[in-house]
Amino acid sequence: MNLKNTLGVVIGSFVAASSMGALAQGQGAVEVEAFGKRYMTDSSSDMSNGNLLGGSVGYYLTDDVSLGLSYGEYHDIRSENGTGNKNIKGNLAGLDATYHFGGQDEALRPYVSAGVAHQNISNVPARTGRDHSTFANVGTGVKYFFNDNFYARAGLDGMYNIDANQTEWAAGMGVGMNFGGGSKPAPAPAPVAAPEPMPEPVAQVEEPMEMVRVELDVKFDFDKAQVKQESYGDIKSLADFMNQYPQTTTTVEGHTDSKGSDAYNQKLSEQRANAVRAVLVNQYGVPAERVNAAGYGESRPVADNATDAGRAINRRVEAEVEAQIKQ
């Protein structure tokens, strides 16, 4: 497989990935990457340093552990002995397991890796034909996720040539896409005790009325629309109030911080509002016709979007319900 075909496979994988609906890192995700490495040969091998260009595909066995296959082709390597300055060609195919530190929601994820590789090169100094070598590899580096799907990587690999009993190095960078995974389903919320029924007021002639109100404020993680487990109790309190006063209706309003485009944030705010509406209707039994959902994107901040703390407050869904009762 030449370099053109290798890059074609990687680019094709990126295009296919971008057309899929469920994109997220985590267990079950597939990861494709294009990389370039600087290959630093052992000084006793009589070869110059060169470049390794290629791609890889991996699968996340857990949220933190992935298993990947890689393939790259060597460029710009030449022999450095008395036989002449020959152009050395070949390829390297590898299988590596990678452990990622940090959580799925963190942008910066350091990693360590270990695996094996097979090298196939020609025109090796002082040898004839092609040279086949087996490597044991270890590596470390860091990935930066621009969002759940796209990342850049920088790393350093130590490569021990078992057949030649020598150690070589490869330092490189890559860009990749991560798709097909998703967050694990949230565990069922712990049962919440129903509020004590309000005492019936003593009937009086022309009794004055009192307005009572329940407010809801659900916070979301960055670039997420999944309702967190700790928010279920507050949502249930709103549902209990609406079920107690069947004449009430509400609109759940979704909001985002200022990160991202207006169009993307508008869609994300609608997804957040619909996620809270689904919990009210499907899990706590509020009739669907009594709950509306609306998204306002980043247009209604309640805190400063210039700080992390302010953006966390703005990633929210709000709702309120009012009812009149007799005093």
Coordinates of C-alpha atoms in Angstrom, one line a residue:
M1 CA 0.0 0.0 0.0
N2 CA 1.6 3.3 -1.0
L3 CA 1.2 6.7 0.8
K4 CA -1.5 7.9 -1.6
N5 CA -3.7 4.9 -0.8
T6 CA -3.0 5.1 2.9
L7 CA -4.1 8.7 3.1
G8 CA -7.1 7.8 0.9
V9 CA -8.2 5.2 3.5
V10 CA -7.8 7.7 6.3
I11 CA -9.7 10.5 4.6
G12 CA -12.4 8.1 3.5
S13 CA -12.8 7.1 7.2
F14 CA -13.1 10.8 8.2
V15 CA -15.8 11.4 5.6
A16 CA -17.8 8.3 6.7
A17 CA -17.5 9.3 10.3
S18 CA -18.8 12.8 9.8
S19 CA -21.9 11.5 8.2
M20 CA -22.9 9.4 11.3
G21 CA -25.4 10.8 13.7
A22 CA -24.2 9.7 17.2
L23 CA -20.7 11.2 17.7
A24 CA -19.0 10.9 21.0
Q25 CA -15.9 9.6 22.7
G26 CA -16.2 6.8 25.3
Q27 CA -16.9 3.1 25.4
G28 CA -17.9 1.7 22.0
A29 CA -16.4 4.6 20.1
V30 CA -14.3 4.2 16.9
E31 CA -11.3 6.5 16.4
V32 CA -9.6 7.3 13.1
E33 CA -6.4 9.3 12.9
A34 CA -3.9 10.6 10.3
F35 CA -0.4 11.0 11.7
G36 CA 3.2 12.1 10.9
K37 CA 6.2 10.9 12.9
R38 CA 9.9 11.7 12.9
Y39 CA 11.6 8.3 13.0
M40 CA 15.0 8.4 14.8
T41 CA 17.1 5.3 14.0
D42 CA 19.6 3.6 16.2
S43 CA 23.1 4.9 15.5
S44 CA 24.5 1.4 14.8
S45 CA 22.0 0.8 12.0
D46 CA 23.8 3.0 9.5
M47 CA 20.6 4.7 8.4
S48 CA 19.6 8.4 8.6
N49 CA 16.6 9.6 10.5
G50 CA 13.4 9.9 8.4
N51 CA 9.6 10.4 8.4
L52 CA 6.8 7.9 8.9
L53 CA 3.4 9.0 7.5
G54 CA 0.2 7.0 7.9
G55 CA -3.0 6.4 9.7
S56 CA -4.7 4.4 12.4
V57 CA -8.1 3.1 13.5
G58 CA -9.0 2.2 17.1
Y59 CA -11.9 1.0 19.2
Y60 CA -12.7 2.0 22.8
L61 CA -13.1 -1.1 25.0
T62 CA -14.0 1.2 27.9
D63 CA -14.3 4.9 28.4
D64 CA -10.5 5.0 29.0
V65 CA -8.9 2.0 27.2
S66 CA -8.7 1.7 23.4
L67 CA -7.1 -0.9 21.1
G68 CA -5.7 0.4 17.8
L69 CA -4.2 -0.7 14.5
S70 CA -1.8 1.6 12.7
Y71 CA 0.0 1.6 9.3
G72 CA 2.7 4.0 8.1
E73 CA 5.2 4.3 5.3
Y74 CA 8.8 5.5 5.6
H75 CA 10.1 8.5 3.6
D76 CA 13.5 10.3 3.4
I77 CA 15.6 7.6 5.0
R78 CA 19.0 6.8 3.4
S79 CA 21.8 4.4 4.2
E80 CA 24.9 5.9 5.7
N81 CA 27.8 3.5 5.1
G82 CA 30.4 2.7 2.5
T83 CA 27.9 0.9 0.2
G84 CA 26.4 4.2 -1.0
N85 CA 23.7 6.6 -0.1
K86 CA 20.7 4.4 -1.0
N87 CA 17.1 5.4 -0.5
I88 CA 15.5 3.1 2.1
K89 CA 11.8 2.3 1.6
G90 CA 9.4 0.3 3.8
N91 CA 6.5 0.4 6.2
L92 CA 5.5 -0.2 9.8
A93 CA 2.3 -1.9 11.0
G94 CA 1.4 -1.9 14.7
L95 CA -1.1 -3.0 17.3
D96 CA -1.3 -0.9 20.5
A97 CA -3.4 -0.7 23.6
T98 CA -3.8 2.9 25.0
Y99 CA -5.0 4.1 28.4
H100 CA -6.4 7.6 28.6
F101 CA -6.2 9.6 31.8
G102 CA -8.9 12.1 32.8
G103 CA -12.7 12.0 32.2
Q104 CA -14.7 12.1 29.0
D105 CA -15.7 15.7 29.7
E106 CA -12.0 16.9 29.9
A107 CA -10.5 18.6 26.8
L108 CA -6.9 17.5 27.7
R109 CA -6.3 13.8 28.1
P110 CA -2.8 12.4 28.7
Y111 CA -2.2 8.8 27.7
V112 CA 0.2 5.9 27.8
S113 CA 0.4 3.0 25.3
A114 CA 2.1 -0.3 24.8
G115 CA 2.1 -2.8 21.9
V116 CA 3.9 -4.6 19.1
A117 CA 4.9 -3.6 15.5
H118 CA 6.3 -5.2 12.4
Q119 CA 8.8 -3.3 10.2
N120 CA 9.4 -4.2 6.5
I121 CA 12.2 -2.2 4.8
S122 CA 14.5 -2.5 1.7
N123 CA 18.0 -1.5 0.8
V124 CA 19.2 -2.0 4.4
P125 CA 23.0 -1.3 4.7
A126 CA 25.1 -4.5 4.6
R127 CA 22.1 -6.6 3.8
T128 CA 20.3 -7.8 0.7
G129 CA 16.6 -8.1 -0.1
R130 CA 14.0 -6.9 2.5
D131 CA 14.5 -6.7 6.2
H132 CA 11.7 -7.8 8.6
S133 CA 11.9 -6.8 12.2
T134 CA 9.6 -7.1 15.2
F135 CA 9.3 -4.2 17.7
A136 CA 8.0 -3.9 21.3
N137 CA 6.6 -0.4 21.7
V138 CA 5.8 1.9 24.6
G139 CA 4.6 5.4 24.3
T140 CA 3.2 8.5 26.0
G141 CA 1.6 11.7 25.0
V142 CA -1.5 13.9 25.2
K143 CA -4.7 14.4 23.2
Y144 CA -6.6 17.7 23.0
F145 CA -10.3 17.3 22.2
F146 CA -11.7 20.4 20.5
N147 CA -15.1 18.8 21.1
D148 CA -16.4 15.3 21.7
N149 CA -15.4 14.3 18.1
F150 CA -12.3 16.0 16.9
Y151 CA -8.8 16.0 18.5
A152 CA -5.1 16.6 18.0
R153 CA -2.4 14.5 19.5
A154 CA 1.3 14.8 20.2
G155 CA 3.4 11.8 21.5
L156 CA 6.7 10.0 21.8
D157 CA 7.2 6.3 21.2
G158 CA 10.1 4.1 22.3
M159 CA 10.6 1.2 19.9
Y160 CA 12.8 -1.8 20.9
N161 CA 13.8 -3.9 17.8
I162 CA 13.7 -7.4 19.2
D163 CA 15.5 -8.9 16.1
A164 CA 18.4 -6.4 16.0
N165 CA 18.6 -5.8 19.8
Q166 CA 18.5 -2.0 19.5
T167 CA 16.3 0.9 20.6
E168 CA 14.8 3.5 18.3
W169 CA 12.4 6.5 18.8
A170 CA 9.5 8.1 17.0
A171 CA 8.1 11.6 17.9
G172 CA 5.0 12.7 16.1
M173 CA 1.7 14.5 15.9
G174 CA -1.8 13.5 14.6
V175 CA -5.3 14.7 14.0
G176 CA -8.3 12.4 14.4
M177 CA -12.0 11.9 14.7
N178 CA -13.9 9.9 17.3
F179 CA -17.4 8.6 16.7
G180 CA -20.1 6.0 17.4
G181 CA -19.8 6.0 21.3
G182 CA -21.9 7.6 23.8
S183 CA -22.4 8.2 27.5
K184 CA -23.6 5.3 29.6
P185 CA -27.3 5.5 30.5
A186 CA -27.8 7.4 33.8
P187 CA -28.8 5.1 36.7
A188 CA -32.3 5.3 37.8
P189 CA -32.7 8.2 40.3
A190 CA -33.1 7.4 44.0
P191 CA -36.7 7.5 45.1
V192 CA -37.7 10.9 46.4
A193 CA -40.3 11.2 49.1
A194 CA -43.5 12.8 47.9
P195 CA -44.2 16.2 49.4
E196 CA -46.7 16.2 52.3
P197 CA -50.2 17.0 51.0
M198 CA -51.2 20.6 51.7
P199 CA -53.9 20.8 54.4
E200 CA -57.3 21.7 53.1
P201 CA -58.2 25.3 54.2
V202 CA -61.4 25.9 56.1
A203 CA -64.1 27.1 53.7
Q204 CA -64.8 30.7 54.1
V205 CA -67.0 33.2 52.3
E206 CA -64.9 35.2 49.8
E207 CA -61.7 33.7 51.0
P208 CA -58.6 35.5 49.6
M209 CA -56.4 33.7 47.1
E210 CA -52.7 33.1 47.4
M211 CA -50.2 32.6 44.5
V212 CA -47.7 29.7 44.9
R213 CA -44.8 29.0 42.6
V214 CA -42.2 26.4 41.9
E215 CA -39.0 27.2 39.9
L216 CA -36.6 24.8 38.2
D217 CA -32.9 25.4 37.3
V218 CA -31.1 22.4 35.8
K219 CA -27.4 22.7 34.9
F220 CA -25.6 20.9 32.1
D221 CA -22.0 19.9 31.3
F222 CA -20.2 21.6 28.4
D223 CA -21.5 20.6 25.0
K224 CA -23.9 18.1 26.6
A225 CA -27.7 17.7 26.5
Q226 CA -28.0 14.7 29.0
V227 CA -29.8 15.4 32.2
K228 CA -27.4 14.7 35.1
Q229 CA -28.5 12.3 37.9
E230 CA -28.4 15.0 40.6
S231 CA -31.0 17.1 38.7
Y232 CA -33.8 14.4 38.8
G233 CA -34.9 15.3 42.3
D234 CA -35.6 18.9 41.4
I235 CA -37.4 17.8 38.2
K236 CA -39.6 15.5 40.3
S237 CA -40.5 18.3 42.6
L238 CA -41.8 20.3 39.7
A239 CA -43.7 17.3 38.3
D240 CA -45.3 16.7 41.8
F241 CA -46.4 20.3 41.9
M242 CA -48.0 20.1 38.4
N243 CA -49.7 16.8 39.2
Q244 CA -51.1 18.3 42.3
Y245 CA -52.4 21.3 40.4
P246 CA -53.7 19.8 37.1
Q247 CA -54.7 23.2 35.7
T248 CA -51.1 24.4 35.5
T249 CA -48.8 24.4 32.4
T250 CA -45.2 25.3 31.9
T251 CA -42.5 26.0 29.3
V252 CA -39.1 24.6 29.9
E253 CA -36.5 27.0 28.4
G254 CA -33.0 25.8 27.3
H255 CA -29.9 28.0 27.3
T256 CA -26.2 27.7 26.5
D257 CA -22.9 29.5 27.1
S258 CA -21.3 31.6 24.4
K259 CA -18.9 28.9 23.1
G260 CA -19.7 27.8 19.6
S261 CA -21.7 29.3 16.7
D262 CA -25.2 30.8 17.2
A263 CA -26.8 28.1 15.1
Y264 CA -25.1 25.3 17.0
N265 CA -26.0 26.8 20.4
Q266 CA -29.6 27.3 19.3
K267 CA -29.9 23.6 18.5
L268 CA -28.1 22.5 21.7
S269 CA -30.4 24.7 23.8
E270 CA -33.5 23.0 22.2
Q271 CA -32.0 19.6 22.9
R272 CA -31.5 20.5 26.5
A273 CA -35.1 21.8 26.9
N274 CA -36.5 18.6 25.2
A275 CA -34.4 16.4 27.5
V276 CA -35.9 18.0 30.6
R277 CA -39.4 17.8 29.1
A278 CA -38.9 14.1 28.4
V279 CA -38.1 13.4 32.0
L280 CA -41.2 15.4 33.2
V281 CA -43.5 13.5 30.7
N282 CA -42.1 10.1 30.4
Q283 CA -40.7 9.5 33.9
Y284 CA -42.9 11.5 36.2
G285 CA -46.2 11.4 34.3
V286 CA -47.0 15.1 33.5
P287 CA -49.3 15.1 30.5
A288 CA -47.4 16.1 27.4
E289 CA -49.9 18.8 26.4
R290 CA -49.1 20.7 29.6
V291 CA -45.3 20.9 29.0
N292 CA -43.8 23.0 26.1
A293 CA -40.1 23.3 25.3
A294 CA -38.2 26.2 23.8
G295 CA -34.5 27.0 23.2
Y296 CA -32.9 30.4 23.4
G297 CA -29.3 29.5 22.5
E298 CA -26.8 31.9 24.0
S299 CA -29.1 35.0 23.8
R300 CA -30.1 35.1 27.5
P301 CA -27.0 34.8 29.7
V302 CA -27.4 35.2 33.5
A303 CA -23.7 35.2 34.2
D304 CA -20.5 36.4 32.6
N305 CA -19.5 34.2 29.7
A306 CA -15.9 35.4 30.0
T307 CA -15.3 33.0 32.9
D308 CA -15.6 29.2 33.4
A309 CA -17.8 29.7 36.4
G310 CA -20.1 32.1 34.5
R311 CA -20.4 29.8 31.5
A312 CA -21.3 26.9 33.8
I313 CA -24.2 28.9 35.2
N314 CA -25.4 29.8 31.7
R315 CA -25.6 26.1 30.6
R316 CA -29.0 25.6 32.0
V317 CA -32.7 24.8 31.6
E318 CA -35.2 26.9 33.5
A319 CA -39.0 26.5 34.2
E320 CA -41.6 27.9 36.6
V321 CA -45.1 27.0 37.5
E322 CA -47.7 29.1 39.3
A323 CA -51.0 28.2 40.9
Q324 CA -53.6 30.0 43.0
I325 CA -54.7 28.4 46.3
K326 CA -56.9 29.6 49.1
Q327 CA -55.2 31.1 52.1

